PDB file of N, CA and C in Angstrom:
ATOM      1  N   UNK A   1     -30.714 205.135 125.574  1.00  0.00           N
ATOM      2  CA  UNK A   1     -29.278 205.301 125.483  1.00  0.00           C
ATOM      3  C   UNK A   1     -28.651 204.979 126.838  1.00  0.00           C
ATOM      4  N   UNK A   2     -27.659 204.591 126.694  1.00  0.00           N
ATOM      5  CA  UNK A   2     -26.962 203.974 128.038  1.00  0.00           C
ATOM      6  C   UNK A   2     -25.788 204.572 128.332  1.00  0.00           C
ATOM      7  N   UNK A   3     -25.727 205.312 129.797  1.00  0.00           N
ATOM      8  CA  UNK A   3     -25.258 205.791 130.934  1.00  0.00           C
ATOM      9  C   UNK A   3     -23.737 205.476 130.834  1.00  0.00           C
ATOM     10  N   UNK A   4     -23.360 204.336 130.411  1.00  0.00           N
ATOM     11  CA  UNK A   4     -22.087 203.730 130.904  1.00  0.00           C
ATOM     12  C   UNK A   4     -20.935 204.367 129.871  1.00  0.00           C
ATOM     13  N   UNK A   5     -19.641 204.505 129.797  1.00  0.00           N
ATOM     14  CA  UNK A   5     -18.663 205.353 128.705  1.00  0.00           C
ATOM     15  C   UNK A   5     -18.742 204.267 127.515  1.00  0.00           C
ATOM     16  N   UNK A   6     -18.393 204.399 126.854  1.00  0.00           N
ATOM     17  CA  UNK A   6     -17.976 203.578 125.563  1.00  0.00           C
ATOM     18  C   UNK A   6     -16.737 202.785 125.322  1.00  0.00           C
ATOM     19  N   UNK A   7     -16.312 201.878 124.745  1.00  0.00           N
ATOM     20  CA  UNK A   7     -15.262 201.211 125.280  1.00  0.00           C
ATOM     21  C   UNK A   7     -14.070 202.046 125.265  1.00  0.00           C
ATOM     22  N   UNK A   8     -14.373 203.096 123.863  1.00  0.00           N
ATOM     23  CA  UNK A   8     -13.034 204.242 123.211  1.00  0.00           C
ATOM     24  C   UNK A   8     -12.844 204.931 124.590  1.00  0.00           C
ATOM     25  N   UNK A   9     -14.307 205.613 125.216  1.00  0.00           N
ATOM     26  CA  UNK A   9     -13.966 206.589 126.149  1.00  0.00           C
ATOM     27  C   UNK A   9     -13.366 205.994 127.249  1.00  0.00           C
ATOM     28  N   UNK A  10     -13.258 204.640 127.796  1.00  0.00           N
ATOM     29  CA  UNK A  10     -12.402 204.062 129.046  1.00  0.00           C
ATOM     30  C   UNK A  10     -11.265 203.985 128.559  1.00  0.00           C
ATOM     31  N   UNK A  11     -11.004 203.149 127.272  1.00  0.00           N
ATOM     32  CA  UNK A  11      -9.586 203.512 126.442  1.00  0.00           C
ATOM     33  C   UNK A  11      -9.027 204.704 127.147  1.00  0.00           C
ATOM     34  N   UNK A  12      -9.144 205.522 126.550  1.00  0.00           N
ATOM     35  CA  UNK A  12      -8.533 207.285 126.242  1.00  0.00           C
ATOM     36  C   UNK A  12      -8.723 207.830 127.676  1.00  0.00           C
ATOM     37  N   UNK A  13      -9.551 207.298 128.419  1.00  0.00           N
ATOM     38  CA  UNK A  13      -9.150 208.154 129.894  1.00  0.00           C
ATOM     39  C   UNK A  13      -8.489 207.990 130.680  1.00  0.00           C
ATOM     40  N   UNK A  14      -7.892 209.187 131.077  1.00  0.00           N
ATOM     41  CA  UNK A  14      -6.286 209.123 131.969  1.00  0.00           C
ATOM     42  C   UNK A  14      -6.300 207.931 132.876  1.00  0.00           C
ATOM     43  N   UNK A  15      -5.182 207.704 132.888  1.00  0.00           N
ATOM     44  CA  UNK A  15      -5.023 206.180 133.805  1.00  0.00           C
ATOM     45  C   UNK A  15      -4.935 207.528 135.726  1.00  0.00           C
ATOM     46  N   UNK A  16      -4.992 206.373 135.942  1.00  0.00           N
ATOM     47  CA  UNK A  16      -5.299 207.301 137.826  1.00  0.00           C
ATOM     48  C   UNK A  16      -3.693 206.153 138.781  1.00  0.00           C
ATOM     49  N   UNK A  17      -3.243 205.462 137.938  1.00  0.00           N
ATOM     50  CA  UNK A  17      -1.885 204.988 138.179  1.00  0.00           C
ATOM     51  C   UNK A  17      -0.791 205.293 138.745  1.00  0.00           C
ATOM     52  N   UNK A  18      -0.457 205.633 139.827  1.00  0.00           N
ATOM     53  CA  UNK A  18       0.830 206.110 139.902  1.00  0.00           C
ATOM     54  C   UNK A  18       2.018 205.362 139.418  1.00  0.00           C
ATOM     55  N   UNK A  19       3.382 206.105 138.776  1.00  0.00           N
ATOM     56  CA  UNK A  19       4.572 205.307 138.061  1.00  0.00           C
ATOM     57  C   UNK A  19       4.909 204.550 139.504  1.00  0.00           C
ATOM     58  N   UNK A  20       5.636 203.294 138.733  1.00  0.00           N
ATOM     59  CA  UNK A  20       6.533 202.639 139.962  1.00  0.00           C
ATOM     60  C   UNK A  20       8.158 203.158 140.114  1.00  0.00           C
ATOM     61  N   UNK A  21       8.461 203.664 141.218  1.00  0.00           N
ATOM     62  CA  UNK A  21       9.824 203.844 140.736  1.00  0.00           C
ATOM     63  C   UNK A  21      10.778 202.389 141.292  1.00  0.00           C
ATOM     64  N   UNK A  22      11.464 202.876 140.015  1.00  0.00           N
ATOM     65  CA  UNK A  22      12.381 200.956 139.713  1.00  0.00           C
ATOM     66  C   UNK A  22      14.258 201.885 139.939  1.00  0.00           C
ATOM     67  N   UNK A  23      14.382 201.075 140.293  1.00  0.00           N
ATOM     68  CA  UNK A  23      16.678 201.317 140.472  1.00  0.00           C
ATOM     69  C   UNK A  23      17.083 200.617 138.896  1.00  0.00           C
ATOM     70  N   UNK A  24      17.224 201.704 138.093  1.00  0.00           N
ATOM     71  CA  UNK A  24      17.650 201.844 136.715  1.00  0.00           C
ATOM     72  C   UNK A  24      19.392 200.891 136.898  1.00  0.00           C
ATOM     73  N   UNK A  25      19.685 201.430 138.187  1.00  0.00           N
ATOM     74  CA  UNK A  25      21.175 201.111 138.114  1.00  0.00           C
ATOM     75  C   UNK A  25      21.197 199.424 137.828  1.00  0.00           C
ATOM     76  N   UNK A  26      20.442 199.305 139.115  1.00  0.00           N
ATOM     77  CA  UNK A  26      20.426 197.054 138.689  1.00  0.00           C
ATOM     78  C   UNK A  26      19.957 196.743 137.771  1.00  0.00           C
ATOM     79  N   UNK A  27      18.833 197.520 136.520  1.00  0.00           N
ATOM     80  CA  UNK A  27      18.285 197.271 135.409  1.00  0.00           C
ATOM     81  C   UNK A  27      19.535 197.268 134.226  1.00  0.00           C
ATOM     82  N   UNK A  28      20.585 198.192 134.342  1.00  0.00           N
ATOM     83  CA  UNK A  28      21.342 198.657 133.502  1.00  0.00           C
ATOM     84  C   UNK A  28      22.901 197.707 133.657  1.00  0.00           C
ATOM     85  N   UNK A  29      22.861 197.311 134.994  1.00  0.00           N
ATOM     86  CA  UNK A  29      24.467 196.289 135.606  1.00  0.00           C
ATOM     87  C   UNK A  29      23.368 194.481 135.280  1.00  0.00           C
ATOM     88  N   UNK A  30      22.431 194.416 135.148  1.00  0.00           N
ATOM     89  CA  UNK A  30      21.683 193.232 134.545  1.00  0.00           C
ATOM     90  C   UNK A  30      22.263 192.896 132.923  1.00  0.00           C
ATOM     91  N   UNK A  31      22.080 194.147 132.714  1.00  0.00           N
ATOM     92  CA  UNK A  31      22.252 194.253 131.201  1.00  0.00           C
ATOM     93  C   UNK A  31      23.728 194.152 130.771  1.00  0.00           C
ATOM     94  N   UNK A  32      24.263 194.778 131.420  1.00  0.00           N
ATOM     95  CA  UNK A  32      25.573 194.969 131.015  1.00  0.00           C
ATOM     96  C   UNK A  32      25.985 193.397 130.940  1.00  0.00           C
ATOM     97  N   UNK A  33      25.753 193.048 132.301  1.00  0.00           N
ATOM     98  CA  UNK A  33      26.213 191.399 132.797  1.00  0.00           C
ATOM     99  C   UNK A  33      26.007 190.046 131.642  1.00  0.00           C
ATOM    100  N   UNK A  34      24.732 190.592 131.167  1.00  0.00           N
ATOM    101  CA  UNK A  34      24.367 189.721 129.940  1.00  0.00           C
ATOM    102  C   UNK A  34      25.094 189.959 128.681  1.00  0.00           C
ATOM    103  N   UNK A  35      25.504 191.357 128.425  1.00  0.00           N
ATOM    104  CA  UNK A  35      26.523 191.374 127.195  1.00  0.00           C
ATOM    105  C   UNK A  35      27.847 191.419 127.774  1.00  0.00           C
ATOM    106  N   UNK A  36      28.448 191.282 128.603  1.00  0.00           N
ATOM    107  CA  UNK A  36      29.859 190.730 129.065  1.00  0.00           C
ATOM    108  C   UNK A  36      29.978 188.870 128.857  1.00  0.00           C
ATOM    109  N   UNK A  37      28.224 188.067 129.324  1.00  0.00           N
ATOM    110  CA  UNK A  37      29.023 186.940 128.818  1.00  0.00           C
ATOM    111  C   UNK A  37      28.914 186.546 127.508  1.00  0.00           C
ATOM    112  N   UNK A  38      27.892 187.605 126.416  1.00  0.00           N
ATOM    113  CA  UNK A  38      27.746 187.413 125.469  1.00  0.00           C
ATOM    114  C   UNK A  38      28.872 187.785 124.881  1.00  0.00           C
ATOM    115  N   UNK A  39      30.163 188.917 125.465  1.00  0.00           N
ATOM    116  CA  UNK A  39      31.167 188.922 124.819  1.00  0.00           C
ATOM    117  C   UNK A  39      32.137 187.414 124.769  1.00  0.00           C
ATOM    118  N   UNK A  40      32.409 187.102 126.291  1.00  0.00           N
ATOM    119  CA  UNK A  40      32.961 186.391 126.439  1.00  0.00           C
ATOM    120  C   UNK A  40      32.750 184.797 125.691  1.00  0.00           C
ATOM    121  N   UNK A  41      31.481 184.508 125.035  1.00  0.00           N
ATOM    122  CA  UNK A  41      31.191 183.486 124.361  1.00  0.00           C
ATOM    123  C   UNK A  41      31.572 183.779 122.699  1.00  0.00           C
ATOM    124  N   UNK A  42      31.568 185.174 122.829  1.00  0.00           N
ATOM    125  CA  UNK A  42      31.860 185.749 121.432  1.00  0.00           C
ATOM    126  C   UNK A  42      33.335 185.715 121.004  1.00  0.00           C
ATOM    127  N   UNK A  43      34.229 186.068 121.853  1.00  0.00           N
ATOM    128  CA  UNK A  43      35.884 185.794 121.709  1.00  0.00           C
ATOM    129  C   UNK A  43      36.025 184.345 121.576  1.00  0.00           C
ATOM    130  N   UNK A  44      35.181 183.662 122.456  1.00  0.00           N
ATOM    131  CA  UNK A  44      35.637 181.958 122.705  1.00  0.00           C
ATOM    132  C   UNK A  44      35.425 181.448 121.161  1.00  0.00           C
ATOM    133  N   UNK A  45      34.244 181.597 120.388  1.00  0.00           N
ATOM    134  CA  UNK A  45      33.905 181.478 119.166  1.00  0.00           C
ATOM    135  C   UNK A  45      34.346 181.956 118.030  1.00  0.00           C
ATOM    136  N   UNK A  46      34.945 183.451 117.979  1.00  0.00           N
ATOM    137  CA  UNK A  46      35.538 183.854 117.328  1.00  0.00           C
ATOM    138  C   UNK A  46      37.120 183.185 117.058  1.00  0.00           C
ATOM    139  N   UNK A  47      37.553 182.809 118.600  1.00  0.00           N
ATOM    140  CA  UNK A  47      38.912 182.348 118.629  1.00  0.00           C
ATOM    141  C   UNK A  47      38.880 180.834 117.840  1.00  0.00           C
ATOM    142  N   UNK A  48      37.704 180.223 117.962  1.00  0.00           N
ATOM    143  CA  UNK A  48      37.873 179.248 117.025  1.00  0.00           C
ATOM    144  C   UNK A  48      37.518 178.965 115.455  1.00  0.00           C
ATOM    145  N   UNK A  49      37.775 180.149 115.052  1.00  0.00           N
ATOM    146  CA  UNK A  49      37.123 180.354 113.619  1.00  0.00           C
ATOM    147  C   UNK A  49      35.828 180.032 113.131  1.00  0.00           C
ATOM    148  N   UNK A  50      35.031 180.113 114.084  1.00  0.00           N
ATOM    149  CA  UNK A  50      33.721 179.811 113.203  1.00  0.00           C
ATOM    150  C   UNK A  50      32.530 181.116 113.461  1.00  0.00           C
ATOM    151  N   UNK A  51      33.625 182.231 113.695  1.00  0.00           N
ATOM    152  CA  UNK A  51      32.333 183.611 113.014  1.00  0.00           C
ATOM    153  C   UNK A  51      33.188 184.528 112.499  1.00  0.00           C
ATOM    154  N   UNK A  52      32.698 185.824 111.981  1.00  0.00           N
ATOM    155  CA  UNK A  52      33.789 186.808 112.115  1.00  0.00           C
ATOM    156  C   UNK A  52      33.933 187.592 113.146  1.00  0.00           C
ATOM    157  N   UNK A  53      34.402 188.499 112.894  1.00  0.00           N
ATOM    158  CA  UNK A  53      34.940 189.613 114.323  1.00  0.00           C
ATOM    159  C   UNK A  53      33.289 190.791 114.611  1.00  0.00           C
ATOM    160  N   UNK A  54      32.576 190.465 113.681  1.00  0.00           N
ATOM    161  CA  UNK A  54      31.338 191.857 114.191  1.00  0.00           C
ATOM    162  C   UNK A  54      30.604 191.570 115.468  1.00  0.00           C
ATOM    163  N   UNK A  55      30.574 190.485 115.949  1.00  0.00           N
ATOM    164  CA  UNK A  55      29.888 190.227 117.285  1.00  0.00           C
ATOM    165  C   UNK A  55      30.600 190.834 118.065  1.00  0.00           C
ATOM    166  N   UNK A  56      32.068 190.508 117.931  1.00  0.00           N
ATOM    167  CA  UNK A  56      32.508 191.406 119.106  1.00  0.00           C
ATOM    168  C   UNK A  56      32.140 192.743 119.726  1.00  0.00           C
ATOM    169  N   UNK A  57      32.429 193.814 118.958  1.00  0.00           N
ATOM    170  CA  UNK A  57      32.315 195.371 119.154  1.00  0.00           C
ATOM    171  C   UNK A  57      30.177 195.472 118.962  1.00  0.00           C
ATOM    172  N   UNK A  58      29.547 194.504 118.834  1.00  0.00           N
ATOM    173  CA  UNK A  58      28.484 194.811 119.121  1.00  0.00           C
ATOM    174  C   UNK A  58      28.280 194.677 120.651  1.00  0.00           C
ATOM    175  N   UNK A  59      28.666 193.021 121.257  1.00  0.00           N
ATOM    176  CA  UNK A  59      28.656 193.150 123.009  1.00  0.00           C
ATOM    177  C   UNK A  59      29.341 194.063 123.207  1.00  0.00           C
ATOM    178  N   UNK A  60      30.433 194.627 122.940  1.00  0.00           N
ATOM    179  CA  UNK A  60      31.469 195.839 123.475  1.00  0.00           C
ATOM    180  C   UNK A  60      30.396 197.119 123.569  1.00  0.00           C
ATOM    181  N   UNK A  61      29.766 197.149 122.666  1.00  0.00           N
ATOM    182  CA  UNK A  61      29.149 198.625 122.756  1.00  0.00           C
ATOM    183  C   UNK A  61      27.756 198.402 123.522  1.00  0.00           C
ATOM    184  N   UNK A  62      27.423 197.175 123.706  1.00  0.00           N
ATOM    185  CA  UNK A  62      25.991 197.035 124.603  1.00  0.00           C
ATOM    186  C   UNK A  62      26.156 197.379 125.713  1.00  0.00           C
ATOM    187  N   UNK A  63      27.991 196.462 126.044  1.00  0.00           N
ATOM    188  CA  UNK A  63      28.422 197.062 127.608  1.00  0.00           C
ATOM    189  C   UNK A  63      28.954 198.870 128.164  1.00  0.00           C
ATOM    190  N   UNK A  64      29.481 199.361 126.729  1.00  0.00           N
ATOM    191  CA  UNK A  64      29.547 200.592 126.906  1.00  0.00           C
ATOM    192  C   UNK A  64      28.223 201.394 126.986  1.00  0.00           C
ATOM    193  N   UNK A  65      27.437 201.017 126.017  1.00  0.00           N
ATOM    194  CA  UNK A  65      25.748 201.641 126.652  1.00  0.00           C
ATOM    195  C   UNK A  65      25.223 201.404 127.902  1.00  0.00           C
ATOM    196  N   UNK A  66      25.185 200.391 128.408  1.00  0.00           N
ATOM    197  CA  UNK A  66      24.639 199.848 129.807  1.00  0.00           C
ATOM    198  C   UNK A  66      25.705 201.110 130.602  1.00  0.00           C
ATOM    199  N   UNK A  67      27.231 201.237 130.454  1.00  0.00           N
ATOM    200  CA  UNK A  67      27.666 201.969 131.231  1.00  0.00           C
ATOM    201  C   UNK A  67      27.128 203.302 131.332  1.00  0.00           C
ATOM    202  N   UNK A  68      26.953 203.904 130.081  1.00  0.00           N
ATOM    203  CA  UNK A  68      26.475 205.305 130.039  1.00  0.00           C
ATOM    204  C   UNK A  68      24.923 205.706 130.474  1.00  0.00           C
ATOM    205  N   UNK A  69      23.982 204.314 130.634  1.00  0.00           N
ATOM    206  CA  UNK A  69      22.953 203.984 131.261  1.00  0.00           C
ATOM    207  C   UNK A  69      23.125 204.727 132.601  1.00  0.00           C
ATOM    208  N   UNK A  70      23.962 203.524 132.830  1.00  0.00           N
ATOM    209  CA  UNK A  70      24.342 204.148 134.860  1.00  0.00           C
ATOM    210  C   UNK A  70      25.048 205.025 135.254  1.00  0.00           C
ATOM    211  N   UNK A  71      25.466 205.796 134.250  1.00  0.00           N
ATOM    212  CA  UNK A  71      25.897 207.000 134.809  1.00  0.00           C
ATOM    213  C   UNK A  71      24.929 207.762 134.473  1.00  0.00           C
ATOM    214  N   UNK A  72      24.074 208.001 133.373  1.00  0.00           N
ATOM    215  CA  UNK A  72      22.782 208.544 133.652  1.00  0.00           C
ATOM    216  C   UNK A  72      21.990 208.813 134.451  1.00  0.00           C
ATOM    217  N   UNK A  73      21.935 207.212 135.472  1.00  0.00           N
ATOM    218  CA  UNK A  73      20.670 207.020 136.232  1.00  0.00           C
ATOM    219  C   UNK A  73      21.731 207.840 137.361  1.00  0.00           C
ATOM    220  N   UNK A  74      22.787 207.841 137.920  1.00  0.00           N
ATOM    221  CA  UNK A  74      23.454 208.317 139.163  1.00  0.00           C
ATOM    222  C   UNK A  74      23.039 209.657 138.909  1.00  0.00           C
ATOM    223  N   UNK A  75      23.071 210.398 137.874  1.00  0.00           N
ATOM    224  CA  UNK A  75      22.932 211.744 137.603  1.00  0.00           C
ATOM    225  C   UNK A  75      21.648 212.165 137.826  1.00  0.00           C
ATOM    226  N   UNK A  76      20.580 211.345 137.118  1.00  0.00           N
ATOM    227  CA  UNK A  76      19.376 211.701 137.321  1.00  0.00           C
ATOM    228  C   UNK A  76      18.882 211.686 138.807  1.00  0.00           C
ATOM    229  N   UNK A  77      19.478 210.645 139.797  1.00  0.00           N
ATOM    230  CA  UNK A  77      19.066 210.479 141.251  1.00  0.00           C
ATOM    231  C   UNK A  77      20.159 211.349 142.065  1.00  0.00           C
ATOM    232  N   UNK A  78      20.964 211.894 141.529  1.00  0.00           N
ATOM    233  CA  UNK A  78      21.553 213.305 142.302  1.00  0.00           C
ATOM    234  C   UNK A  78      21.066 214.677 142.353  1.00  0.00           C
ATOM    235  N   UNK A  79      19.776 215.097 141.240  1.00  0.00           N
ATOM    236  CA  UNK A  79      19.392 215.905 140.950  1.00  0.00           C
ATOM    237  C   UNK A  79      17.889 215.964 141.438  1.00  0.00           C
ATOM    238  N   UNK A  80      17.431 214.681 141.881  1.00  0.00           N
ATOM    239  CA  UNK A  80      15.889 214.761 142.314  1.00  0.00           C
ATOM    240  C   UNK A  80      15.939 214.550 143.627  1.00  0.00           C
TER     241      UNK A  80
END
Protein backbone atom coordinates (compact mmCIF):
# COMPACT_ATOMS: atom_id res chain seq x y z
CA UNK A 1 0.00 0.00 0.00
CA UNK A 2 1.31 3.36 -0.79
CA UNK A 3 2.31 6.19 1.57
CA UNK A 4 1.28 9.02 -0.71
CA UNK A 5 -2.69 10.76 -0.07
CA UNK A 6 -5.11 9.87 -2.69
CA UNK A 7 -6.03 12.20 -5.29
CA UNK A 8 -9.69 12.89 -3.16
CA UNK A 9 -7.48 13.44 -0.02
CA UNK A 10 -5.18 16.40 -1.80
CA UNK A 11 -8.57 17.54 -3.30
CA UNK A 12 -10.32 18.12 0.16
CA UNK A 13 -7.26 19.39 2.04
CA UNK A 14 -7.27 22.84 3.26
CA UNK A 15 -5.57 25.03 0.83
CA UNK A 16 -2.46 26.76 3.02
CA UNK A 17 -3.23 30.02 0.58
CA UNK A 18 -3.49 33.16 1.86
CA UNK A 19 -6.65 35.49 0.24
CA UNK A 20 -5.32 38.30 -1.98
CA UNK A 21 -6.67 41.45 -0.92
CA UNK A 22 -7.98 43.31 -4.21
CA UNK A 23 -9.61 47.37 -4.06
CA UNK A 24 -13.32 46.27 -4.66
CA UNK A 25 -13.73 50.06 -5.32
CA UNK A 26 -11.75 49.94 -8.98
CA UNK A 27 -13.42 46.43 -9.46
CA UNK A 28 -16.90 48.01 -8.94
CA UNK A 29 -16.08 51.91 -10.93
CA UNK A 30 -14.69 49.16 -13.88
CA UNK A 31 -18.00 47.89 -13.87
CA UNK A 32 -20.02 50.61 -13.54
CA UNK A 33 -17.88 52.28 -16.54
CA UNK A 34 -18.82 49.34 -18.75
CA UNK A 35 -22.61 49.71 -18.11
CA UNK A 36 -22.57 53.57 -18.53
CA UNK A 37 -21.29 52.95 -22.15
CA UNK A 38 -23.52 50.13 -22.49
CA UNK A 39 -26.19 52.65 -21.54
CA UNK A 40 -25.05 55.17 -23.69
CA UNK A 41 -25.05 52.76 -26.87
CA UNK A 42 -28.42 51.72 -25.56
CA UNK A 43 -30.22 55.32 -25.82
CA UNK A 44 -28.20 55.84 -29.20
CA UNK A 45 -30.10 52.59 -30.46
CA UNK A 46 -33.09 52.92 -28.84
CA UNK A 47 -33.29 56.57 -30.24
CA UNK A 48 -33.21 55.05 -33.55
CA UNK A 49 -35.94 52.62 -33.35
CA UNK A 50 -34.42 49.51 -33.66
CA UNK A 51 -34.95 48.00 -29.94
CA UNK A 52 -37.31 48.61 -27.26
CA UNK A 53 -36.87 50.55 -24.08
CA UNK A 54 -35.81 47.25 -21.63
CA UNK A 55 -32.09 47.66 -22.22
CA UNK A 56 -32.24 50.77 -20.84
CA UNK A 57 -33.22 50.39 -17.01
CA UNK A 58 -31.17 47.11 -17.20
CA UNK A 59 -27.61 49.33 -17.75
CA UNK A 60 -29.39 51.82 -15.31
CA UNK A 61 -29.60 49.30 -12.62
CA UNK A 62 -26.06 47.61 -13.34
CA UNK A 63 -24.82 51.22 -12.73
CA UNK A 64 -26.95 51.62 -9.64
CA UNK A 65 -25.56 48.16 -8.35
CA UNK A 66 -21.91 48.91 -9.11
CA UNK A 67 -22.86 52.11 -6.97
CA UNK A 68 -24.18 50.29 -3.99
CA UNK A 69 -21.04 47.95 -4.59
CA UNK A 70 -18.84 50.96 -3.59
CA UNK A 71 -20.46 52.10 -1.02
CA UNK A 72 -20.28 48.74 0.44
CA UNK A 73 -16.68 48.32 -0.12
CA UNK A 74 -16.04 52.12 1.66
CA UNK A 75 -18.02 50.68 4.56
CA UNK A 76 -16.46 47.48 4.78
CA UNK A 77 -12.74 49.28 4.71
CA UNK A 78 -13.92 51.78 7.46
CA UNK A 79 -14.68 49.08 9.79
CA UNK A 80 -11.49 46.83 9.39
Amino acid sequence: MSSTPSRTARLLRPSTLEPVEIDLRLVFGIGMALWSVALVVMVVVHASGTTTGRSIPVCATGIALGALGVLWEQRRRRRS
